[in-house]
PDB file of C-alpha atoms in Angstrom:
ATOM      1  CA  UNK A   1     117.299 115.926 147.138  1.00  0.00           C
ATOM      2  CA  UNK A   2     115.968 118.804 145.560  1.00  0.00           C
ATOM      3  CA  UNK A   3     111.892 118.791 145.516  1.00  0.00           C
ATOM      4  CA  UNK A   4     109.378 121.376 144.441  1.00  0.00           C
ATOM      5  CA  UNK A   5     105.334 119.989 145.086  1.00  0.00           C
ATOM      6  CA  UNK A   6     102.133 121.467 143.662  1.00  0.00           C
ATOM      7  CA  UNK A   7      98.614 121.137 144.474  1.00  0.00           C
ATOM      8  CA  UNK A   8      96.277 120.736 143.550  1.00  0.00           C
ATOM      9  CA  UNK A   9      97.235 117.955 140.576  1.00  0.00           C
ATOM     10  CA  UNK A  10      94.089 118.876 139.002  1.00  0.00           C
ATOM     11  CA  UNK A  11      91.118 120.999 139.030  1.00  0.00           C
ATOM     12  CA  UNK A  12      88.282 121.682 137.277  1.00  0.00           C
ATOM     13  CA  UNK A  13      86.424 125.031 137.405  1.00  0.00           C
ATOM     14  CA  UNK A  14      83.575 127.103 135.701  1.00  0.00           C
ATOM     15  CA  UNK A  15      84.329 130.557 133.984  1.00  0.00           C
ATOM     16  CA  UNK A  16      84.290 133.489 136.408  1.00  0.00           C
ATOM     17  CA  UNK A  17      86.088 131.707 139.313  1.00  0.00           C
ATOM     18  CA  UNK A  18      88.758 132.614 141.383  1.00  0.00           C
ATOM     19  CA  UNK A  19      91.737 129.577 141.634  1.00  0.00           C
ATOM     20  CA  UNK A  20      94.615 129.660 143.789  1.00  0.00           C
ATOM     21  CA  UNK A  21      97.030 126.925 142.712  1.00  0.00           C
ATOM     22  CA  UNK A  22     100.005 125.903 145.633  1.00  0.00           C
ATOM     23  CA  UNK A  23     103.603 125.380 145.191  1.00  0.00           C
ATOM     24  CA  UNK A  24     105.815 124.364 148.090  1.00  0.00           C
ATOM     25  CA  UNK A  25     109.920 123.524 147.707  1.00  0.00           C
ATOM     26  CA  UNK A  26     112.838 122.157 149.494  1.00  0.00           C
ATOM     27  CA  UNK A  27     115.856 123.048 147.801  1.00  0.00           C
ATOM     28  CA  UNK A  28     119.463 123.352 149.051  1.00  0.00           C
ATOM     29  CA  UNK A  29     120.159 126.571 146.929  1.00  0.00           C
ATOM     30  CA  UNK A  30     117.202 129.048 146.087  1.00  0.00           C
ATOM     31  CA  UNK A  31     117.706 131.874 144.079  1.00  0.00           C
ATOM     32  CA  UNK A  32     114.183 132.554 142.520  1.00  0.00           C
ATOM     33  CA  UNK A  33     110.915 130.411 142.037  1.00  0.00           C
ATOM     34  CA  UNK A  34     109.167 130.733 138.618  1.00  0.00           C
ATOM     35  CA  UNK A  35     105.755 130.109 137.095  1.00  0.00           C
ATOM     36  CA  UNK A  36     105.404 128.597 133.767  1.00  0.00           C
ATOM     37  CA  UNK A  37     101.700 127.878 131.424  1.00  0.00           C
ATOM     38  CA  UNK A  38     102.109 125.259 129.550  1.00  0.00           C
ATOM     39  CA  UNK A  39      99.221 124.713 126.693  1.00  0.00           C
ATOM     40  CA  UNK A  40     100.210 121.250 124.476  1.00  0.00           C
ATOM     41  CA  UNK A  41     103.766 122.656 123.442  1.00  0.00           C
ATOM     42  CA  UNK A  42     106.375 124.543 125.411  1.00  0.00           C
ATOM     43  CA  UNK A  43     105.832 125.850 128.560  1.00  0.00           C
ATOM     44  CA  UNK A  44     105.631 129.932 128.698  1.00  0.00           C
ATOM     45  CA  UNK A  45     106.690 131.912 130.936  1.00  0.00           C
ATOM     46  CA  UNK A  46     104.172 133.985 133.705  1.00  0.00           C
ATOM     47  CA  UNK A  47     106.545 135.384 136.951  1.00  0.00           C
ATOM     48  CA  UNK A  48     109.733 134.671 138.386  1.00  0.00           C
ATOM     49  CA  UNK A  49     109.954 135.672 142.189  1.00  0.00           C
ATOM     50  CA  UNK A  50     112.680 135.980 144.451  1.00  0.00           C
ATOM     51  CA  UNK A  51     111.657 138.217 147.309  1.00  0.00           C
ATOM     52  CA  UNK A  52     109.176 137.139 150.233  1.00  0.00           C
ATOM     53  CA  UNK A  53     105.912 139.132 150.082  1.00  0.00           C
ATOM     54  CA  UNK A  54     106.330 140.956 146.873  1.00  0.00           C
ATOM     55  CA  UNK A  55     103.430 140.251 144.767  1.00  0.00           C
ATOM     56  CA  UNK A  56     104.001 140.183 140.881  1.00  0.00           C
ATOM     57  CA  UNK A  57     100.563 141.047 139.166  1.00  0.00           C
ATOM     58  CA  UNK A  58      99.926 140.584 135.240  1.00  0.00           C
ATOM     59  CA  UNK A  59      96.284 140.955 134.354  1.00  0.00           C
ATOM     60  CA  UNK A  60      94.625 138.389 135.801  1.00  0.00           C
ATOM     61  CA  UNK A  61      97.361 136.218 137.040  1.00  0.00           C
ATOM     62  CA  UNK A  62      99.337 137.050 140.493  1.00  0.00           C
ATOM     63  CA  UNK A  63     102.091 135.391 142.322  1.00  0.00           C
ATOM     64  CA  UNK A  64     103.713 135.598 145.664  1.00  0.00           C
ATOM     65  CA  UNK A  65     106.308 133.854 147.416  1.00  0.00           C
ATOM     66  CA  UNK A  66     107.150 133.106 151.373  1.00  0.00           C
ATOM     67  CA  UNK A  67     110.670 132.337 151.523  1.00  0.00           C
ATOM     68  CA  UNK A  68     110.107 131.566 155.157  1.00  0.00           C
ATOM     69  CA  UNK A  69     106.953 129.222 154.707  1.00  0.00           C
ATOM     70  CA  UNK A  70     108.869 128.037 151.059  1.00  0.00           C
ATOM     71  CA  UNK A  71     105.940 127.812 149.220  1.00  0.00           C
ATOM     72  CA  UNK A  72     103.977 130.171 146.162  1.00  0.00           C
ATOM     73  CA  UNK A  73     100.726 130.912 145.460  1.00  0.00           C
ATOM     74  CA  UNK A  74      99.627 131.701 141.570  1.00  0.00           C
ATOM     75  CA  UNK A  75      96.124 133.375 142.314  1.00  0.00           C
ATOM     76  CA  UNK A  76      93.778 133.662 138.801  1.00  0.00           C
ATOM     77  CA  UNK A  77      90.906 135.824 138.992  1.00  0.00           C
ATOM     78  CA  UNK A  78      87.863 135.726 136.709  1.00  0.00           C
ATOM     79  CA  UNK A  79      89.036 132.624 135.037  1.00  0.00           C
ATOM     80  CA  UNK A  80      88.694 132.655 131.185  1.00  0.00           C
ATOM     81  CA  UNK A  81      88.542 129.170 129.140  1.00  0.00           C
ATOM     82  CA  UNK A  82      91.544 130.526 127.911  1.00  0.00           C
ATOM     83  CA  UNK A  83      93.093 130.176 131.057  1.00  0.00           C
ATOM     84  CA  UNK A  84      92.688 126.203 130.871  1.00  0.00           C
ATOM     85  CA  UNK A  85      96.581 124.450 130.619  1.00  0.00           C
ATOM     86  CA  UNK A  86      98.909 122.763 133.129  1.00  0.00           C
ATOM     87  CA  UNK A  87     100.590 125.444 135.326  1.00  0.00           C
ATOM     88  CA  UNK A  88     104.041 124.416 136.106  1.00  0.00           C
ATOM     89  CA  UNK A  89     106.179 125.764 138.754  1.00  0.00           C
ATOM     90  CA  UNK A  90     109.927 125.322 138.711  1.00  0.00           C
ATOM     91  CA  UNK A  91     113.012 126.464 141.288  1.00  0.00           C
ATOM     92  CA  UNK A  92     115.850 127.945 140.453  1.00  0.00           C
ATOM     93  CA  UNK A  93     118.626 126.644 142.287  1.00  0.00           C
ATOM     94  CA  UNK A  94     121.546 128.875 141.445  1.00  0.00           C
ATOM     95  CA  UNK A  95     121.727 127.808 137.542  1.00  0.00           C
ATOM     96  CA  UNK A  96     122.579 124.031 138.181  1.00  0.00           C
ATOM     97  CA  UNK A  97     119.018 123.455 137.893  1.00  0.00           C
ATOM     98  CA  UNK A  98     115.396 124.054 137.594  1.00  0.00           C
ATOM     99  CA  UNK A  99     113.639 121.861 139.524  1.00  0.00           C
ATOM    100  CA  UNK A 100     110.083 121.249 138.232  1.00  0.00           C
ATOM    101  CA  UNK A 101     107.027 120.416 139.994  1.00  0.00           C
ATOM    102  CA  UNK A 102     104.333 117.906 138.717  1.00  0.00           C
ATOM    103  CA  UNK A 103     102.109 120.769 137.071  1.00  0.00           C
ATOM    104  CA  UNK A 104      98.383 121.853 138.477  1.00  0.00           C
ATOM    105  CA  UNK A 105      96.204 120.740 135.317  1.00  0.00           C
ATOM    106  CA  UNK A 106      93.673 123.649 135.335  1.00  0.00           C
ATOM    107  CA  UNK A 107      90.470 123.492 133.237  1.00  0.00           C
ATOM    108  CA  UNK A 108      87.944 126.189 132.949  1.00  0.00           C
ATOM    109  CA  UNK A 109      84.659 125.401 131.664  1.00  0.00           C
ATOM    110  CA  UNK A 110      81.959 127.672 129.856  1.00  0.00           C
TER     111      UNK A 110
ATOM    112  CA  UNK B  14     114.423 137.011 116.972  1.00  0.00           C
ATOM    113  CA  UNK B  15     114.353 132.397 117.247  1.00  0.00           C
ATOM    114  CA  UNK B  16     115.566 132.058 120.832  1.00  0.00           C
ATOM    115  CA  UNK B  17     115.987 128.273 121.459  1.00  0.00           C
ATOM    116  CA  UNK B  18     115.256 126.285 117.669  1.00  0.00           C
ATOM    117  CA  UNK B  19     115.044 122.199 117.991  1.00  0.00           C
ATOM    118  CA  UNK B  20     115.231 119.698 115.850  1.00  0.00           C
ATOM    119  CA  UNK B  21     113.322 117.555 114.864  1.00  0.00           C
ATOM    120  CA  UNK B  22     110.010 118.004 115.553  1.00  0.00           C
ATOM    121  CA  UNK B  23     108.266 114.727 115.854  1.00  0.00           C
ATOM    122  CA  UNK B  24     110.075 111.247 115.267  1.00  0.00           C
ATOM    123  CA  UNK B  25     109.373 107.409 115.330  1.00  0.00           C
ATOM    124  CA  UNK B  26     111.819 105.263 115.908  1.00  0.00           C
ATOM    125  CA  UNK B  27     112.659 101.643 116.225  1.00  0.00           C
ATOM    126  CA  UNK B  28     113.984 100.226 119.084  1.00  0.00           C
ATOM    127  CA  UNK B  29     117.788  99.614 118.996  1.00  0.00           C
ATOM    128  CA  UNK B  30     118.077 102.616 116.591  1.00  0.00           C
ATOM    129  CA  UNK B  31     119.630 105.733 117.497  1.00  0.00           C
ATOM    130  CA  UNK B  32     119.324 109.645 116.965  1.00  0.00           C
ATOM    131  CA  UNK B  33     120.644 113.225 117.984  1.00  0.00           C
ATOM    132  CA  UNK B  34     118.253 116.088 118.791  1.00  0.00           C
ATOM    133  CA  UNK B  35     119.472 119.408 117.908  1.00  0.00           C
ATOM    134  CA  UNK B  36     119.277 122.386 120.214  1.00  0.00           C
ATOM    135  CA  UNK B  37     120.522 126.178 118.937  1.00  0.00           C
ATOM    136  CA  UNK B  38     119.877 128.992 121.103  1.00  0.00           C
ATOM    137  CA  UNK B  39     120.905 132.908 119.961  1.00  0.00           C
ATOM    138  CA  UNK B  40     120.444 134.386 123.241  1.00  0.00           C
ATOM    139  CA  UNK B  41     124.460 133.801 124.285  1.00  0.00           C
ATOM    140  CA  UNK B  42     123.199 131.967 127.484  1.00  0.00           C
ATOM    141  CA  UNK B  43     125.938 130.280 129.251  1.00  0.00           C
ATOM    142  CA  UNK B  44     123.595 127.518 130.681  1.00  0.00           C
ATOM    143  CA  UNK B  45     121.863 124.762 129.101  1.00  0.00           C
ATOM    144  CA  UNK B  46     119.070 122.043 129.637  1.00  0.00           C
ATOM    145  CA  UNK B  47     117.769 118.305 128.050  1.00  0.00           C
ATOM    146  CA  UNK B  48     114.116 117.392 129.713  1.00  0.00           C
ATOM    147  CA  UNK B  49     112.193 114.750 128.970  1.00  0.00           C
ATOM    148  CA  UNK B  50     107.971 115.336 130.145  1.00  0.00           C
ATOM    149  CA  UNK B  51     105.619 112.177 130.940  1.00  0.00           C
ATOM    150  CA  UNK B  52     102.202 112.884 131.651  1.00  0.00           C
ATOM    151  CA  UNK B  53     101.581 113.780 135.165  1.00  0.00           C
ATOM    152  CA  UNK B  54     105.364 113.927 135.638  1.00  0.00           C
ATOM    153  CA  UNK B  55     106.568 117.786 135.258  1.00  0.00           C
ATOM    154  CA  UNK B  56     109.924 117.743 133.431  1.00  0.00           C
ATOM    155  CA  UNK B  57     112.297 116.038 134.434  1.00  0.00           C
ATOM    156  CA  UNK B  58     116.112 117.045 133.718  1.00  0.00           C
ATOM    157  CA  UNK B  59     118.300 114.406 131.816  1.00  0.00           C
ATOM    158  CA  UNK B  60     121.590 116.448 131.167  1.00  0.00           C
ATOM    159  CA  UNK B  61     122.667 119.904 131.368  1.00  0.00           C
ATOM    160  CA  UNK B  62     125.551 121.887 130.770  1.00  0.00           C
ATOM    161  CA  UNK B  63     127.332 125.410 132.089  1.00  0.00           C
ATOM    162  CA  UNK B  64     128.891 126.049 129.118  1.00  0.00           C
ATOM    163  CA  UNK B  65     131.022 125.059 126.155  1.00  0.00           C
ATOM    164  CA  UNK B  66     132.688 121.840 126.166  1.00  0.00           C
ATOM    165  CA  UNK B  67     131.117 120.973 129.272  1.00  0.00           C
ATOM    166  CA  UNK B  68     128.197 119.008 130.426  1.00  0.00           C
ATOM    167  CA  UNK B  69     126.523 117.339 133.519  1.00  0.00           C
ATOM    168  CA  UNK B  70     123.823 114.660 134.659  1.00  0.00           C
ATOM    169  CA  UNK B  71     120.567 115.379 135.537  1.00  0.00           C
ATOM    170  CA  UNK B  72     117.883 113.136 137.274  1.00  0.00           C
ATOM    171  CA  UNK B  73     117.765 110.996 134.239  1.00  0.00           C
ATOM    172  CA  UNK B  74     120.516 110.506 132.320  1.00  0.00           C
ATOM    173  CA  UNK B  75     120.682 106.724 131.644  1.00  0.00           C
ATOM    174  CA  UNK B  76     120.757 105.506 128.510  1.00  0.00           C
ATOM    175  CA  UNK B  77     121.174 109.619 126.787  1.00  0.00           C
ATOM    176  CA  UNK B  78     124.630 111.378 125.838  1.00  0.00           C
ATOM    177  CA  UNK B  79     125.331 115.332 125.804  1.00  0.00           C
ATOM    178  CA  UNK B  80     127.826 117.110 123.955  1.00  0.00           C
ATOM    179  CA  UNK B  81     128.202 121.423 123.379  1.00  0.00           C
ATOM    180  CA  UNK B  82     131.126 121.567 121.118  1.00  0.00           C
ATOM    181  CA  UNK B  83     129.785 125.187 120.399  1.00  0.00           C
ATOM    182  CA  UNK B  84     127.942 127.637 122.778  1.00  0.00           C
ATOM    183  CA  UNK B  85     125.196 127.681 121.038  1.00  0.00           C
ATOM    184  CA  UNK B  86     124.224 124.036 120.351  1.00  0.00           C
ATOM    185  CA  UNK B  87     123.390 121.119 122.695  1.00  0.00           C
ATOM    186  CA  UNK B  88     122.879 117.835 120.665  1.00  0.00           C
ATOM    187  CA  UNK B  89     121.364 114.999 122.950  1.00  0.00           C
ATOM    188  CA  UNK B  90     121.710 111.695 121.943  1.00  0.00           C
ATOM    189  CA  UNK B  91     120.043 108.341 122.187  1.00  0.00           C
ATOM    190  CA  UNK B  92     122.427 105.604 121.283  1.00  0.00           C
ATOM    191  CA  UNK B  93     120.178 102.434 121.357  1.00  0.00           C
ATOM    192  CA  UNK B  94     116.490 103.810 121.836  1.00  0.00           C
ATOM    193  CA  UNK B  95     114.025 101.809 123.904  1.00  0.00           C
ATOM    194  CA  UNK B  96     110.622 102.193 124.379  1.00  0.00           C
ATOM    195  CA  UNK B  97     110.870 103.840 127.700  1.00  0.00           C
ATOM    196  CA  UNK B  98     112.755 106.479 126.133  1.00  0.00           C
ATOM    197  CA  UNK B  99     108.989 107.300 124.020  1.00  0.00           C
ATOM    198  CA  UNK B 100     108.449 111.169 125.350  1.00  0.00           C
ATOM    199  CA  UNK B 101     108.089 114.959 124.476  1.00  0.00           C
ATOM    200  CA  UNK B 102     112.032 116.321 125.065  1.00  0.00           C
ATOM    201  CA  UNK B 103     112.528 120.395 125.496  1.00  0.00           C
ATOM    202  CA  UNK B 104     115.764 121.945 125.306  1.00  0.00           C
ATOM    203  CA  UNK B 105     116.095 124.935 127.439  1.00  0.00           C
ATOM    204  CA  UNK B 106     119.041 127.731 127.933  1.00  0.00           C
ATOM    205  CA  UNK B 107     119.126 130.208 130.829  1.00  0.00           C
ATOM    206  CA  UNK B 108     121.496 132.989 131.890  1.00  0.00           C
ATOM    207  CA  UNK B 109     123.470 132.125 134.762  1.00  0.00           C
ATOM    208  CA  UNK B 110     125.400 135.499 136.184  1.00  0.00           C
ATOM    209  CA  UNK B 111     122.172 136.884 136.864  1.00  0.00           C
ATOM    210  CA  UNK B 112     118.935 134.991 137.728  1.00  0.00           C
ATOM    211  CA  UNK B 113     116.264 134.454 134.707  1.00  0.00           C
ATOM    212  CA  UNK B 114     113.691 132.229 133.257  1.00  0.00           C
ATOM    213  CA  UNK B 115     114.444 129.042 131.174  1.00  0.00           C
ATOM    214  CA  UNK B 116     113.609 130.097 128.073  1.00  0.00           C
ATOM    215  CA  UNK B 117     112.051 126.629 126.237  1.00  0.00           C
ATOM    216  CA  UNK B 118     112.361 125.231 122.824  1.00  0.00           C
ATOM    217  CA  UNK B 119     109.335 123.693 121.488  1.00  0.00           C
ATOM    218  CA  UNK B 120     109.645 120.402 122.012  1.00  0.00           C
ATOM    219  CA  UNK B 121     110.463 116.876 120.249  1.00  0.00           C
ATOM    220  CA  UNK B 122     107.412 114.161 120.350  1.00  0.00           C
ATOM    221  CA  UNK B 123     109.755 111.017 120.129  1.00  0.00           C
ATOM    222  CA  UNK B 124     107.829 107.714 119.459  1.00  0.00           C
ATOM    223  CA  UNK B 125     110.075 104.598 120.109  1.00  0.00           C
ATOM    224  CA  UNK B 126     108.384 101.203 118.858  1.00  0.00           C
TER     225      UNK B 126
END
């Protein structure tokens, strides 16, 4: 059975950190693993990875994958309150699917 | 530019009664997706299809019906609601010849009582 695990579930942080949130997978058919925010309403999209060792950088927010190791990192630096939401992170296994972790709840305080 | 549209928004229903949620999407993706999300349990997939006319089960699929009669639309259906079935649904459509993000609707908070 298709699995994809985050951790942490939940963590709680003060403005100005730096967070590295985990996400580990078994699947039987990878073809990319993807990051998602998700803020009370639909979940938005932040990286989609499919090569080992490549990092994908937007801002703040980077991502890298170790097909080897199957797991992700999603590294934010100088977290904003903004940045508070549930971070999901979903596989991609060749279009049947996408297999959804549990989310990391993130929350940032002033 | 919508992308994925659903309908409705929010709805209360009694048990025993039944409903369709509408899904459109503009983007011409081939692929499809009904989840349901429960706090603290991600989304979990109840049907999905790989194009018109057909359609598949996900992890949860008791008690829900699919049909995509047009490429475009996925209607999910709950025949008899109960209150287990009380959740936040998203409707999601993806390319499938090349890899690419789900791209989300914005979700139907469905109240069963």
């Amino acid at each position: 059975e298709d699995k994809v695990v985050q951790s942490p579930l939940s963590l709680v942080v003060h403005e100005g950190d730096t967070v590295t949130l985990n996400c580990s997978y078994e699947v039987t058919n990878f073809r990319s693993l993807l990051w998602y925010k998700q803020e009370k309403k639909a979940p938005t999209f932040l990286f989609m990875l499919t090569s080992s060792g490549i990092e994908k950088k937007s801002g703040r927010l980077s991502s890298i994958l170790d097909k080897k190791e199957l797991f992700s990192i999603l590294n934010i630096t100088a977290t904003q309150t903004g940045d508070s939401a549930v971070y999901l992170c979903a596989v991609d296994n060749y279009g049947q699917n996408f297999v959804f972790g549990p989310g990391t709840r993130l929350s940032v305080l002033p | 530019n919508a992308g994925v549209t659903q309908t409705p928004k929010f709805r209360v229903l009694k048990t025993g009664q039944s409903m369709t949620l509408l899904c459109a999407q503009d983007m011409n993706h081939e692929y499809m997706y009904w989840y349901r999300q429960d706090p603290g349990m991600g989304l979990r997939l109840i049907h999905y299809s790989v194009g018109e006319g057909t359609t598949a089960k996900g992890e949860v699929p008791d008690g829900y019906n699919v049909s995509r009669l047009k490429k475009q639309n996925f209607l999910l259906g709950l025949e008899s609601a109960a209150p287990s079935q009380t959740s936040v649904y998203f409707c999601a459509s993806s390319y499938f010849l090349r890899g690419s993000e789900a791209f989300f609707g914005q979700g139907t908070r469905l109240t069963v009582v």
